[in-house]
mmCIF file of C-alpha atoms in Angstrom:
data_model
loop_
_atom_site.group_PDB
_atom_site.id
_atom_site.type_symbol
_atom_site.label_atom_id
_atom_site.label_comp_id
_atom_site.label_asym_id
_atom_site.label_seq_id
_atom_site.Cartn_x
_atom_site.Cartn_y
_atom_site.Cartn_z
ATOM 1 C CA MET P 1198 -21.906 62.096 68.770
ATOM 2 C CA ASN P 1199 -22.636 58.712 70.330
ATOM 3 C CA ASN P 1200 -20.019 56.034 71.010
ATOM 4 C CA LEU P 1201 -20.721 54.322 67.690
ATOM 5 C CA GLU P 1202 -19.747 57.501 65.857
ATOM 6 C CA LYS P 1203 -16.201 57.572 67.256
ATOM 7 C CA VAL P 1204 -13.498 56.132 65.026
ATOM 8 C CA PHE P 1205 -10.498 54.293 66.454
ATOM 9 C CA THR P 1206 -7.189 56.131 66.251
ATOM 10 C CA PRO P 1207 -4.175 53.930 65.445
ATOM 11 C CA ASN P 1208 -1.588 53.438 68.191
ATOM 12 C CA LEU P 1209 1.494 51.333 68.988
ATOM 13 C CA THR P 1210 -0.576 48.149 69.127
ATOM 14 C CA THR P 1211 -1.807 48.875 65.604
ATOM 15 C CA LYS P 1212 1.802 49.095 64.386
ATOM 16 C CA LEU P 1213 2.637 45.770 66.053
ATOM 17 C CA ILE P 1214 -0.350 44.103 64.381
ATOM 18 C CA ILE P 1215 0.640 45.507 60.982
ATOM 19 C CA ASP P 1216 4.242 44.319 61.387
ATOM 20 C CA SER P 1217 3.118 40.821 62.434
ATOM 21 C CA VAL P 1218 0.705 40.464 59.527
ATOM 22 C CA LYS P 1219 3.310 41.726 57.042
ATOM 23 C CA LYS P 1220 5.730 39.099 58.327
ATOM 24 C CA TYR P 1221 3.095 36.408 57.815
ATOM 25 C CA LEU P 1222 2.176 37.669 54.349
ATOM 26 C CA HIS P 1223 5.830 37.519 53.312
ATOM 27 C CA SER P 1224 5.818 33.830 54.237
ATOM 28 C CA ILE P 1225 2.919 32.748 52.001
ATOM 29 C CA ASP P 1226 2.871 32.185 48.265
ATOM 30 C CA ASN P 1227 -0.259 34.039 47.223
ATOM 31 C CA SER P 1228 0.257 33.196 43.549
ATOM 32 C CA LYS P 1229 -1.061 29.675 44.093
ATOM 33 C CA GLU P 1230 -4.367 30.481 45.750
ATOM 34 C CA ASN P 1231 -7.065 33.105 45.839
ATOM 35 C CA TYR P 1232 -7.009 34.622 49.294
ATOM 36 C CA SER P 1233 -9.632 36.603 51.123
ATOM 37 C CA TYR P 1234 -8.972 39.302 53.687
ATOM 38 C CA LEU P 1235 -11.539 40.409 56.267
ATOM 39 C CA GLU P 1236 -11.002 43.172 58.776
ATOM 40 C CA MET P 1237 -13.770 43.332 61.355
ATOM 41 C CA GLY P 1238 -13.856 46.532 63.348
ATOM 42 C CA CYS P 1239 -11.768 48.312 60.725
ATOM 43 C CA GLY P 1240 -12.192 51.762 62.288
ATOM 44 C CA SER P 1241 -10.242 54.213 60.148
ATOM 45 C CA GLY P 1242 -8.928 51.407 57.917
ATOM 46 C CA GLU P 1243 -5.331 51.987 59.057
ATOM 47 C CA ILE P 1244 -4.375 48.310 59.203
ATOM 48 C CA SER P 1245 -5.795 47.430 55.789
ATOM 49 C CA PHE P 1246 -4.366 50.591 54.250
ATOM 50 C CA GLU P 1247 -0.876 49.795 55.550
ATOM 51 C CA LEU P 1248 -1.197 46.202 54.295
ATOM 52 C CA TYR P 1249 -2.687 47.156 50.932
ATOM 53 C CA ASP P 1250 0.471 46.464 48.882
ATOM 54 C CA PHE P 1251 0.454 42.918 50.269
ATOM 55 C CA ILE P 1252 -3.291 42.236 49.945
ATOM 56 C CA LYS P 1253 -4.323 44.214 46.847
ATOM 57 C CA ASP P 1254 -4.904 40.982 44.890
ATOM 58 C CA PHE P 1255 -6.997 39.456 47.677
ATOM 59 C CA ASP P 1256 -10.776 39.580 47.965
ATOM 60 C CA ILE P 1257 -10.888 42.389 50.552
ATOM 61 C CA THR P 1258 -13.772 43.083 52.933
ATOM 62 C CA LEU P 1259 -13.794 45.779 55.611
ATOM 63 C CA SER P 1260 -16.498 45.994 58.252
ATOM 64 C CA ASP P 1261 -17.299 48.222 61.199
ATOM 65 C CA VAL P 1262 -20.325 48.895 63.394
ATOM 66 C CA SER P 1263 -19.913 52.638 62.777
ATOM 67 C CA PRO P 1264 -21.223 54.156 59.518
ATOM 68 C CA THR P 1265 -18.823 57.066 60.120
ATOM 69 C CA ALA P 1266 -15.851 54.695 60.251
ATOM 70 C CA ILE P 1267 -16.888 52.999 57.018
ATOM 71 C CA GLU P 1268 -17.314 56.350 55.248
ATOM 72 C CA LYS P 1269 -13.861 57.488 56.401
ATOM 73 C CA THR P 1270 -12.356 54.187 55.302
ATOM 74 C CA LYS P 1271 -14.020 54.397 51.882
ATOM 75 C CA LYS P 1272 -12.558 57.883 51.413
ATOM 76 C CA ARG P 1273 -9.139 56.633 52.430
ATOM 77 C CA PHE P 1274 -9.197 53.914 49.753
ATOM 78 C CA ALA P 1275 -10.910 56.045 47.077
ATOM 79 C CA THR P 1276 -7.698 56.903 45.220
ATOM 80 C CA LEU P 1277 -6.635 53.287 44.848
ATOM 81 C CA ASN P 1278 -7.761 51.189 41.919
ATOM 82 C CA ASN P 1279 -9.300 48.342 43.857
ATOM 83 C CA ASN P 1280 -12.293 46.153 44.389
ATOM 84 C CA LEU P 1281 -13.143 46.445 48.063
ATOM 85 C CA ASN P 1282 -16.281 45.499 49.925
ATOM 86 C CA PHE P 1283 -17.429 47.687 52.817
ATOM 87 C CA PHE P 1284 -20.115 46.740 55.341
ATOM 88 C CA VAL P 1285 -21.659 48.460 58.304
ATOM 89 C CA SER P 1286 -22.292 45.526 60.589
ATOM 90 C CA ASN P 1287 -21.996 44.289 64.135
ATOM 91 C CA LEU P 1288 -20.513 40.918 63.174
#
């Protein structure tokens, strides 16, 4: 397995990011605009998955350089009724 095949494991920093973004999302009125959400370097998709209840009406795009990460993320979101875009890319 090369370095591109490894998938990031969430940690305390991930939790802090999620909490900060949730706080911001509570402060906006998303009924007035169509919002887009892009997570570059999504890894396992932990951040987007934890934010899903807040962003499910957004145009959601998840990207990672690792095909393995994107496949794991797709599986994670498979049970949700959503319209997500996934890209393997080194943005």
